[in-house]
Amino acid sequence: MRPKYVVGNWKLNGSLPGNESLLRAILKEVSPQPGRHLAVCVPAPYLAQVRGLLEGTPVAWGGQDVSRFEKGAYTGDVSGAMLREFGATFAIVGHSERRTLFGDTDEAVAQKYAAARKAGLVPIFCVGETLAEREKGVTESVLARQLDAVLEVSGAAALDGGLVAYEPVWAIGTGRTATSAQAQEAHAFLRGRVAKKDAGVASRLPILYGGSVKGSNAAELFAMPDVDGGLIGGASLVAEDFLAIWRAAVA
Ligand code: PEP
């Protein structure tokens, strides 16, 4: 059985007092659960605070992006080694907001994936189609193109130790969740494509679903055979909402 993950993506949200009360409320309920992992991916300036609050607890933390470069003249970037210095386990790469608002190409995402792995981070590699692409019937070719970029640069073996997140762009922050059948279909497609390169890696690969996951739909999504948890945006900012999703993952 594959482990299940619930990972919060705080995006551009947070404040020192707000982070502390959110994490303290989460920690009140969370206990270590075999085969279950809980984490939050936070804005880089909060890594030190979050490390102080979470070190030694069952909640891990990570960054929301990572530079494809190791060091040098890359103003604004944060390297994988820097994230590791602050105890980060995870780094999100290829989130659709980075792709659409900040110009991350498939190639850049693949380089970020490789940089995260090289730094010893667990990349959370996001893929997903837009609404127009789904309506055109090209969902699978979009997912294949995004996945293949990483497979080409890093190889299937590099997916061992990473996570994939299927995040249909039309479901992110919209309140419109993919049905469990739609999620399962996309996850099975992604797993099958990795299996063509390496069946063992594919069978071990956790594939999370992201896109308007809530306490009310998490259990049904997480019950799908190829859905190994969730990447959670909005609901990760409210302790009770995030905990409701965590409960669905440990049930
Ligand atoms: C996300 O940002 O990765 C996400 C899935 O957001 P939301 O849960 O708010 O749709």
PDB file of C-alpha atoms and ligand atoms in Angstrom:
ATOM      1  CA  MET A   1       0.000   0.000   0.000  1.00  0.00           C
ATOM      2  CA  ARG A   2       1.259   3.448  -0.902  1.00  0.00           C
ATOM      3  CA  PRO A   3       1.477   6.156   1.785  1.00  0.00           C
ATOM      4  CA  LYS A   4      -1.025   8.996   1.751  1.00  0.00           C
ATOM      5  CA  TYR A   5      -0.083  12.662   1.877  1.00  0.00           C
ATOM      6  CA  VAL A   6      -1.965  15.792   2.810  1.00  0.00           C
ATOM      7  CA  VAL A   7       0.097  18.853   1.874  1.00  0.00           C
ATOM      8  CA  GLY A   8      -0.999  22.446   2.364  1.00  0.00           C
ATOM      9  CA  ASN A   9       0.045  25.114  -0.127  1.00  0.00           C
ATOM     10  CA  TRP A  10      -0.261  28.450   1.614  1.00  0.00           C
ATOM     11  CA  LYS A  11       0.493  30.371  -1.606  1.00  0.00           C
ATOM     12  CA  LEU A  12       1.038  34.116  -0.964  1.00  0.00           C
ATOM     13  CA  ASN A  13      -0.674  34.064   2.426  1.00  0.00           C
ATOM     14  CA  GLY A  14       0.471  34.243   6.002  1.00  0.00           C
ATOM     15  CA  SER A  15       1.730  36.480   8.787  1.00  0.00           C
ATOM     16  CA  LEU A  16       3.879  35.700  11.804  1.00  0.00           C
ATOM     17  CA  PRO A  17       0.986  35.691  14.311  1.00  0.00           C
ATOM     18  CA  GLY A  18      -1.452  34.027  11.881  1.00  0.00           C
ATOM     19  CA  ASN A  19       0.978  31.230  11.021  1.00  0.00           C
ATOM     20  CA  GLU A  20       1.602  30.538  14.673  1.00  0.00           C
ATOM     21  CA  SER A  21      -2.056  30.247  15.600  1.00  0.00           C
ATOM     22  CA  LEU A  22      -2.820  28.118  12.509  1.00  0.00           C
ATOM     23  CA  LEU A  23       0.010  25.686  13.197  1.00  0.00           C
ATOM     24  CA  ARG A  24      -0.683  25.509  16.934  1.00  0.00           C
ATOM     25  CA  ALA A  25      -4.320  24.619  16.204  1.00  0.00           C
ATOM     26  CA  ILE A  26      -3.234  21.908  13.743  1.00  0.00           C
ATOM     27  CA  LEU A  27      -0.670  20.481  16.155  1.00  0.00           C
ATOM     28  CA  LYS A  28      -3.308  20.158  18.882  1.00  0.00           C
ATOM     29  CA  GLU A  29      -4.992  17.385  16.918  1.00  0.00           C
ATOM     30  CA  VAL A  30      -2.325  15.744  14.787  1.00  0.00           C
ATOM     31  CA  SER A  31      -0.483  12.668  15.972  1.00  0.00           C
ATOM     32  CA  PRO A  32       1.906  10.432  14.007  1.00  0.00           C
ATOM     33  CA  GLN A  33       0.006   7.991  11.791  1.00  0.00           C
ATOM     34  CA  PRO A  34       1.726   5.102  10.039  1.00  0.00           C
ATOM     35  CA  GLY A  35       1.778   5.602   6.273  1.00  0.00           C
ATOM     36  CA  ARG A  36       0.253   9.075   6.528  1.00  0.00           C
ATOM     37  CA  HIS A  37       2.135  12.334   6.002  1.00  0.00           C
ATOM     38  CA  LEU A  38       1.052  15.896   6.720  1.00  0.00           C
ATOM     39  CA  ALA A  39       2.986  18.952   5.549  1.00  0.00           C
ATOM     40  CA  VAL A  40       2.678  22.643   4.776  1.00  0.00           C
ATOM     41  CA  CYS A  41       4.460  24.474   1.936  1.00  0.00           C
ATOM     42  CA  VAL A  42       5.001  28.044   3.043  1.00  0.00           C
ATOM     43  CA  PRO A  43       6.356  31.333   1.675  1.00  0.00           C
ATOM     44  CA  ALA A  44      10.162  31.308   2.008  1.00  0.00           C
ATOM     45  CA  PRO A  45      10.386  34.138   4.592  1.00  0.00           C
ATOM     46  CA  TYR A  46       8.392  31.999   7.041  1.00  0.00           C
ATOM     47  CA  LEU A  47      10.604  28.912   6.823  1.00  0.00           C
ATOM     48  CA  ALA A  48      12.548  29.763   9.975  1.00  0.00           C
ATOM     49  CA  GLN A  49       9.377  30.414  11.971  1.00  0.00           C
ATOM     50  CA  VAL A  50       7.692  27.282  10.681  1.00  0.00           C
ATOM     51  CA  ARG A  51      10.749  25.184  11.427  1.00  0.00           C
ATOM     52  CA  GLY A  52      10.724  26.519  15.003  1.00  0.00           C
ATOM     53  CA  LEU A  53       7.092  25.549  15.434  1.00  0.00           C
ATOM     54  CA  LEU A  54       7.126  22.188  13.615  1.00  0.00           C
ATOM     55  CA  GLU A  55      10.514  20.616  14.327  1.00  0.00           C
ATOM     56  CA  GLY A  56       9.979  17.386  16.240  1.00  0.00           C
ATOM     57  CA  THR A  57       6.250  17.261  15.390  1.00  0.00           C
ATOM     58  CA  PRO A  58       4.442  14.991  12.889  1.00  0.00           C
ATOM     59  CA  VAL A  59       3.998  17.952  10.495  1.00  0.00           C
ATOM     60  CA  ALA A  60       6.704  18.502   7.845  1.00  0.00           C
ATOM     61  CA  TRP A  61       7.232  21.637   5.770  1.00  0.00           C
ATOM     62  CA  GLY A  62       8.464  22.752   2.394  1.00  0.00           C
ATOM     63  CA  GLY A  63       8.829  25.563  -0.117  1.00  0.00           C
ATOM     64  CA  GLN A  64       6.401  26.485  -2.883  1.00  0.00           C
ATOM     65  CA  ASP A  65       8.979  26.640  -5.668  1.00  0.00           C
ATOM     66  CA  VAL A  66      12.703  26.078  -6.073  1.00  0.00           C
ATOM     67  CA  SER A  67      15.333  27.610  -8.307  1.00  0.00           C
ATOM     68  CA  ARG A  68      16.648  25.512 -11.134  1.00  0.00           C
ATOM     69  CA  PHE A  69      20.043  27.056 -10.323  1.00  0.00           C
ATOM     70  CA  GLU A  70      22.281  26.187  -7.405  1.00  0.00           C
ATOM     71  CA  LYS A  71      23.640  29.698  -6.785  1.00  0.00           C
ATOM     72  CA  GLY A  72      24.684  32.907  -8.459  1.00  0.00           C
ATOM     73  CA  ALA A  73      23.117  35.936 -10.106  1.00  0.00           C
ATOM     74  CA  TYR A  74      19.456  34.854 -10.011  1.00  0.00           C
ATOM     75  CA  THR A  75      17.746  37.628  -8.063  1.00  0.00           C
ATOM     76  CA  GLY A  76      14.640  36.499  -6.224  1.00  0.00           C
ATOM     77  CA  ASP A  77      15.292  32.770  -6.511  1.00  0.00           C
ATOM     78  CA  VAL A  78      15.551  30.377  -3.571  1.00  0.00           C
ATOM     79  CA  SER A  79      17.750  27.324  -4.030  1.00  0.00           C
ATOM     80  CA  GLY A  80      17.067  23.769  -2.976  1.00  0.00           C
ATOM     81  CA  ALA A  81      20.058  23.883  -0.619  1.00  0.00           C
ATOM     82  CA  MET A  82      18.584  26.989   1.069  1.00  0.00           C
ATOM     83  CA  LEU A  83      15.272  25.208   1.586  1.00  0.00           C
ATOM     84  CA  ARG A  84      17.137  22.221   3.047  1.00  0.00           C
ATOM     85  CA  GLU A  85      19.055  24.517   5.413  1.00  0.00           C
ATOM     86  CA  PHE A  86      15.702  25.472   6.901  1.00  0.00           C
ATOM     87  CA  GLY A  87      14.700  21.838   7.303  1.00  0.00           C
ATOM     88  CA  ALA A  88      12.307  21.701   4.363  1.00  0.00           C
ATOM     89  CA  THR A  89      11.370  18.224   3.195  1.00  0.00           C
ATOM     90  CA  PHE A  90       9.299  19.257   0.160  1.00  0.00           C
ATOM     91  CA  ALA A  91       9.342  21.751  -2.714  1.00  0.00           C
ATOM     92  CA  ILE A  92       6.396  22.276  -5.053  1.00  0.00           C
ATOM     93  CA  VAL A  93       7.494  22.497  -8.696  1.00  0.00           C
ATOM     94  CA  GLY A  94       5.383  23.311 -11.712  1.00  0.00           C
ATOM     95  CA  HIS A  95       2.325  24.645  -9.885  1.00  0.00           C
ATOM     96  CA  SER A  96      -0.068  26.009 -12.500  1.00  0.00           C
ATOM     97  CA  GLU A  97       0.192  29.494 -10.974  1.00  0.00           C
ATOM     98  CA  ARG A  98       3.959  29.415 -11.607  1.00  0.00           C
ATOM     99  CA  ARG A  99       3.371  28.105 -15.106  1.00  0.00           C
ATOM    100  CA  THR A 100       0.725  30.645 -16.102  1.00  0.00           C
ATOM    101  CA  LEU A 101       1.665  33.757 -14.097  1.00  0.00           C
ATOM    102  CA  PHE A 102       5.445  33.418 -13.960  1.00  0.00           C
ATOM    103  CA  GLY A 103       6.194  31.708 -17.255  1.00  0.00           C
ATOM    104  CA  ASP A 104       7.528  28.374 -16.009  1.00  0.00           C
ATOM    105  CA  THR A 105       7.854  26.195 -19.106  1.00  0.00           C
ATOM    106  CA  ASP A 106       7.810  22.399 -19.092  1.00  0.00           C
ATOM    107  CA  GLU A 107      11.570  22.538 -19.526  1.00  0.00           C
ATOM    108  CA  ALA A 108      12.070  24.935 -16.589  1.00  0.00           C
ATOM    109  CA  VAL A 109       9.830  22.747 -14.418  1.00  0.00           C
ATOM    110  CA  ALA A 110      11.889  19.694 -15.361  1.00  0.00           C
ATOM    111  CA  GLN A 111      15.073  21.547 -14.395  1.00  0.00           C
ATOM    112  CA  LYS A 112      13.508  22.599 -11.089  1.00  0.00           C
ATOM    113  CA  TYR A 113      12.508  18.992 -10.441  1.00  0.00           C
ATOM    114  CA  ALA A 114      16.104  17.888 -11.021  1.00  0.00           C
ATOM    115  CA  ALA A 115      17.457  20.709  -8.812  1.00  0.00           C
ATOM    116  CA  ALA A 116      15.080  19.785  -5.987  1.00  0.00           C
ATOM    117  CA  ARG A 117      16.133  16.138  -6.141  1.00  0.00           C
ATOM    118  CA  LYS A 118      19.798  17.065  -6.257  1.00  0.00           C
ATOM    119  CA  ALA A 119      19.345  19.166  -3.114  1.00  0.00           C
ATOM    120  CA  GLY A 120      17.731  16.238  -1.292  1.00  0.00           C
ATOM    121  CA  LEU A 121      14.198  17.620  -1.379  1.00  0.00           C
ATOM    122  CA  VAL A 122      11.044  15.684  -2.210  1.00  0.00           C
ATOM    123  CA  PRO A 123       9.608  17.520  -5.230  1.00  0.00           C
ATOM    124  CA  ILE A 124       5.836  17.803  -5.486  1.00  0.00           C
ATOM    125  CA  PHE A 125       5.570  17.918  -9.266  1.00  0.00           C
ATOM    126  CA  CYS A 126       2.289  19.491 -10.401  1.00  0.00           C
ATOM    127  CA  VAL A 127       0.611  18.762 -13.718  1.00  0.00           C
ATOM    128  CA  GLY A 128      -2.853  19.608 -14.973  1.00  0.00           C
ATOM    129  CA  GLU A 129      -4.947  20.776 -17.879  1.00  0.00           C
ATOM    130  CA  THR A 130      -6.912  23.987 -18.324  1.00  0.00           C
ATOM    131  CA  LEU A 131     -10.677  23.971 -18.824  1.00  0.00           C
ATOM    132  CA  ALA A 132     -10.224  24.762 -22.532  1.00  0.00           C
ATOM    133  CA  GLU A 133      -7.867  21.794 -22.885  1.00  0.00           C
ATOM    134  CA  ARG A 134     -10.301  19.458 -21.115  1.00  0.00           C
ATOM    135  CA  GLU A 135     -13.156  20.659 -23.308  1.00  0.00           C
ATOM    136  CA  LYS A 136     -11.033  20.115 -26.409  1.00  0.00           C
ATOM    137  CA  GLY A 137     -10.421  16.540 -25.280  1.00  0.00           C
ATOM    138  CA  VAL A 138      -6.648  16.970 -24.996  1.00  0.00           C
ATOM    139  CA  THR A 139      -6.275  16.382 -21.244  1.00  0.00           C
ATOM    140  CA  GLU A 140      -4.154  13.268 -21.675  1.00  0.00           C
ATOM    141  CA  SER A 141      -1.805  14.791 -24.212  1.00  0.00           C
ATOM    142  CA  VAL A 142      -1.264  17.819 -21.941  1.00  0.00           C
ATOM    143  CA  LEU A 143      -0.524  15.578 -18.941  1.00  0.00           C
ATOM    144  CA  ALA A 144       1.766  13.429 -21.080  1.00  0.00           C
ATOM    145  CA  ARG A 145       3.714  16.473 -22.324  1.00  0.00           C
ATOM    146  CA  GLN A 146       4.179  17.851 -18.788  1.00  0.00           C
ATOM    147  CA  LEU A 147       5.176  14.461 -17.356  1.00  0.00           C
ATOM    148  CA  ASP A 148       7.496  13.569 -20.232  1.00  0.00           C
ATOM    149  CA  ALA A 149       9.495  16.768 -19.729  1.00  0.00           C
ATOM    150  CA  VAL A 150      10.550  15.538 -16.279  1.00  0.00           C
ATOM    151  CA  LEU A 151      11.036  11.960 -17.473  1.00  0.00           C
ATOM    152  CA  GLU A 152      13.332  13.197 -20.235  1.00  0.00           C
ATOM    153  CA  VAL A 153      15.513  15.349 -17.991  1.00  0.00           C
ATOM    154  CA  SER A 154      15.626  13.162 -14.866  1.00  0.00           C
ATOM    155  CA  GLY A 155      14.508   9.683 -15.947  1.00  0.00           C
ATOM    156  CA  ALA A 156      11.835   7.523 -14.365  1.00  0.00           C
ATOM    157  CA  ALA A 157      14.131   6.524 -11.493  1.00  0.00           C
ATOM    158  CA  ALA A 158      14.102  10.158 -10.287  1.00  0.00           C
ATOM    159  CA  LEU A 159      10.357   9.891  -9.688  1.00  0.00           C
ATOM    160  CA  ASP A 160      11.166   7.431  -6.900  1.00  0.00           C
ATOM    161  CA  GLY A 161      11.284   9.730  -3.916  1.00  0.00           C
ATOM    162  CA  GLY A 162       9.154  12.407  -5.542  1.00  0.00           C
ATOM    163  CA  LEU A 163       5.428  13.077  -5.556  1.00  0.00           C
ATOM    164  CA  VAL A 164       3.192  13.993  -8.471  1.00  0.00           C
ATOM    165  CA  ALA A 165       0.146  16.226  -7.987  1.00  0.00           C
ATOM    166  CA  TYR A 166      -2.636  16.169 -10.558  1.00  0.00           C
ATOM    167  CA  GLU A 167      -4.175  19.624 -10.362  1.00  0.00           C
ATOM    168  CA  PRO A 168      -6.714  20.465 -13.066  1.00  0.00           C
ATOM    169  CA  VAL A 169      -6.301  24.218 -13.505  1.00  0.00           C
ATOM    170  CA  TRP A 170     -10.091  24.673 -13.670  1.00  0.00           C
ATOM    171  CA  ALA A 171     -10.420  23.226 -10.171  1.00  0.00           C
ATOM    172  CA  ILE A 172      -7.747  25.286  -8.410  1.00  0.00           C
ATOM    173  CA  GLY A 173      -9.248  27.921  -6.155  1.00  0.00           C
ATOM    174  CA  THR A 174     -12.547  27.794  -8.024  1.00  0.00           C
ATOM    175  CA  GLY A 175     -14.644  25.667  -5.675  1.00  0.00           C
ATOM    176  CA  ARG A 176     -15.187  23.323  -8.623  1.00  0.00           C
ATOM    177  CA  THR A 177     -13.642  19.976  -7.688  1.00  0.00           C
ATOM    178  CA  ALA A 178     -12.930  17.203 -10.179  1.00  0.00           C
ATOM    179  CA  THR A 179     -15.215  14.263  -9.578  1.00  0.00           C
ATOM    180  CA  SER A 180     -13.539  11.266  -8.003  1.00  0.00           C
ATOM    181  CA  ALA A 181     -13.946   9.470 -11.349  1.00  0.00           C
ATOM    182  CA  GLN A 182     -12.236  12.311 -13.260  1.00  0.00           C
ATOM    183  CA  ALA A 183      -9.392  12.357 -10.741  1.00  0.00           C
ATOM    184  CA  GLN A 184      -9.005   8.578 -10.859  1.00  0.00           C
ATOM    185  CA  GLU A 185      -8.926   8.589 -14.649  1.00  0.00           C
ATOM    186  CA  ALA A 186      -6.170  11.214 -14.777  1.00  0.00           C
ATOM    187  CA  HIS A 187      -4.149   9.564 -12.004  1.00  0.00           C
ATOM    188  CA  ALA A 188      -4.381   6.157 -13.668  1.00  0.00           C
ATOM    189  CA  PHE A 189      -3.241   7.728 -16.929  1.00  0.00           C
ATOM    190  CA  LEU A 190      -0.206   9.322 -15.254  1.00  0.00           C
ATOM    191  CA  ARG A 191       0.711   6.125 -13.407  1.00  0.00           C
ATOM    192  CA  GLY A 192       0.338   4.115 -16.605  1.00  0.00           C
ATOM    193  CA  ARG A 193       2.619   6.479 -18.485  1.00  0.00           C
ATOM    194  CA  VAL A 194       5.330   6.180 -15.810  1.00  0.00           C
ATOM    195  CA  ALA A 195       4.827   2.387 -15.833  1.00  0.00           C
ATOM    196  CA  LYS A 196       5.789   2.293 -19.503  1.00  0.00           C
ATOM    197  CA  LYS A 197       9.258   3.452 -18.370  1.00  0.00           C
ATOM    198  CA  ASP A 198       9.458   1.673 -15.004  1.00  0.00           C
ATOM    199  CA  ALA A 199       6.605  -0.369 -13.559  1.00  0.00           C
ATOM    200  CA  GLY A 200       8.155  -0.533 -10.082  1.00  0.00           C
ATOM    201  CA  VAL A 201       8.547   3.237  -9.815  1.00  0.00           C
ATOM    202  CA  ALA A 202       4.998   3.723 -11.081  1.00  0.00           C
ATOM    203  CA  SER A 203       3.519   1.373  -8.503  1.00  0.00           C
ATOM    204  CA  ARG A 204       5.309   3.205  -5.653  1.00  0.00           C
ATOM    205  CA  LEU A 205       4.660   6.753  -6.923  1.00  0.00           C
ATOM    206  CA  PRO A 206       2.287   8.796  -4.750  1.00  0.00           C
ATOM    207  CA  ILE A 207      -0.027  10.880  -6.940  1.00  0.00           C
ATOM    208  CA  LEU A 208      -1.929  13.582  -5.043  1.00  0.00           C
ATOM    209  CA  TYR A 209      -5.048  15.334  -6.260  1.00  0.00           C
ATOM    210  CA  GLY A 210      -5.302  19.118  -5.952  1.00  0.00           C
ATOM    211  CA  GLY A 211      -8.153  21.471  -6.777  1.00  0.00           C
ATOM    212  CA  SER A 212     -10.762  22.678  -4.286  1.00  0.00           C
ATOM    213  CA  VAL A 213     -10.343  19.731  -1.925  1.00  0.00           C
ATOM    214  CA  LYS A 214     -12.475  20.205   1.196  1.00  0.00           C
ATOM    215  CA  GLY A 215     -13.440  18.142   4.221  1.00  0.00           C
ATOM    216  CA  SER A 216     -16.676  17.260   2.444  1.00  0.00           C
ATOM    217  CA  ASN A 217     -15.094  15.752  -0.695  1.00  0.00           C
ATOM    218  CA  ALA A 218     -11.704  14.508   0.544  1.00  0.00           C
ATOM    219  CA  ALA A 219     -12.828  11.046   1.663  1.00  0.00           C
ATOM    220  CA  GLU A 220     -14.382  10.205  -1.692  1.00  0.00           C
ATOM    221  CA  LEU A 221     -11.348  11.440  -3.628  1.00  0.00           C
ATOM    222  CA  PHE A 222      -8.850   9.685  -1.345  1.00  0.00           C
ATOM    223  CA  ALA A 223     -10.777   6.401  -1.669  1.00  0.00           C
ATOM    224  CA  MET A 224      -9.880   6.187  -5.365  1.00  0.00           C
ATOM    225  CA  PRO A 225      -7.228   3.516  -5.991  1.00  0.00           C
ATOM    226  CA  ASP A 226      -4.748   5.894  -7.652  1.00  0.00           C
ATOM    227  CA  VAL A 227      -5.362   8.953  -5.465  1.00  0.00           C
ATOM    228  CA  ASP A 228      -2.753   9.056  -2.724  1.00  0.00           C
ATOM    229  CA  GLY A 229      -3.831  12.186  -0.899  1.00  0.00           C
ATOM    230  CA  GLY A 230      -4.192  15.851  -1.694  1.00  0.00           C
ATOM    231  CA  LEU A 231      -2.404  19.129  -2.325  1.00  0.00           C
ATOM    232  CA  ILE A 232      -4.569  21.673  -0.572  1.00  0.00           C
ATOM    233  CA  GLY A 233      -4.660  25.423  -1.225  1.00  0.00           C
ATOM    234  CA  GLY A 234      -7.458  27.485   0.319  1.00  0.00           C
ATOM    235  CA  ALA A 235      -8.530  24.892   2.874  1.00  0.00           C
ATOM    236  CA  SER A 236      -4.990  24.656   4.270  1.00  0.00           C
ATOM    237  CA  LEU A 237      -5.319  28.196   5.649  1.00  0.00           C
ATOM    238  CA  VAL A 238      -8.090  27.298   8.117  1.00  0.00           C
ATOM    239  CA  ALA A 239      -7.103  24.814  10.804  1.00  0.00           C
ATOM    240  CA  GLU A 240     -10.496  23.123  11.056  1.00  0.00           C
ATOM    241  CA  ASP A 241     -10.788  22.747   7.256  1.00  0.00           C
ATOM    242  CA  PHE A 242      -7.264  21.360   6.903  1.00  0.00           C
ATOM    243  CA  LEU A 243      -7.815  18.984   9.813  1.00  0.00           C
ATOM    244  CA  ALA A 244     -11.046  17.714   8.260  1.00  0.00           C
ATOM    245  CA  ILE A 245      -9.049  16.729   5.161  1.00  0.00           C
ATOM    246  CA  TRP A 246      -6.351  15.133   7.313  1.00  0.00           C
ATOM    247  CA  ARG A 247      -9.038  13.097   9.115  1.00  0.00           C
ATOM    248  CA  ALA A 248     -10.235  11.814   5.742  1.00  0.00           C
ATOM    249  CA  ALA A 249      -6.682  10.688   4.934  1.00  0.00           C
ATOM    250  CA  VAL A 250      -6.185   8.806   8.207  1.00  0.00           C
ATOM    251  CA  ALA A 251      -9.647   7.241   8.370  1.00  0.00           C
TER     252      ALA A 251
HETATM  253  C1  PEP B   1      -3.372  24.562  -4.981  1.00  0.00           C
HETATM  254  O1  PEP B   1      -3.042  25.726  -4.834  1.00  0.00           O
HETATM  255  O2  PEP B   1      -2.501  23.720  -5.261  1.00  0.00           O
HETATM  256  C2  PEP B   1      -4.767  24.202  -4.813  1.00  0.00           C
HETATM  257  C3  PEP B   1      -5.133  22.984  -5.077  1.00  0.00           C
HETATM  258  O3  PEP B   1      -5.630  25.204  -4.403  1.00  0.00           O
HETATM  259  P1  PEP B   1      -7.166  25.031  -3.903  1.00  0.00           P
HETATM  260  O4  PEP B   1      -7.174  23.857  -2.939  1.00  0.00           O
HETATM  261  O5  PEP B   1      -7.477  26.312  -3.235  1.00  0.00           O
HETATM  262  O6  PEP B   1      -7.987  24.741  -5.101  1.00  0.00           O
END
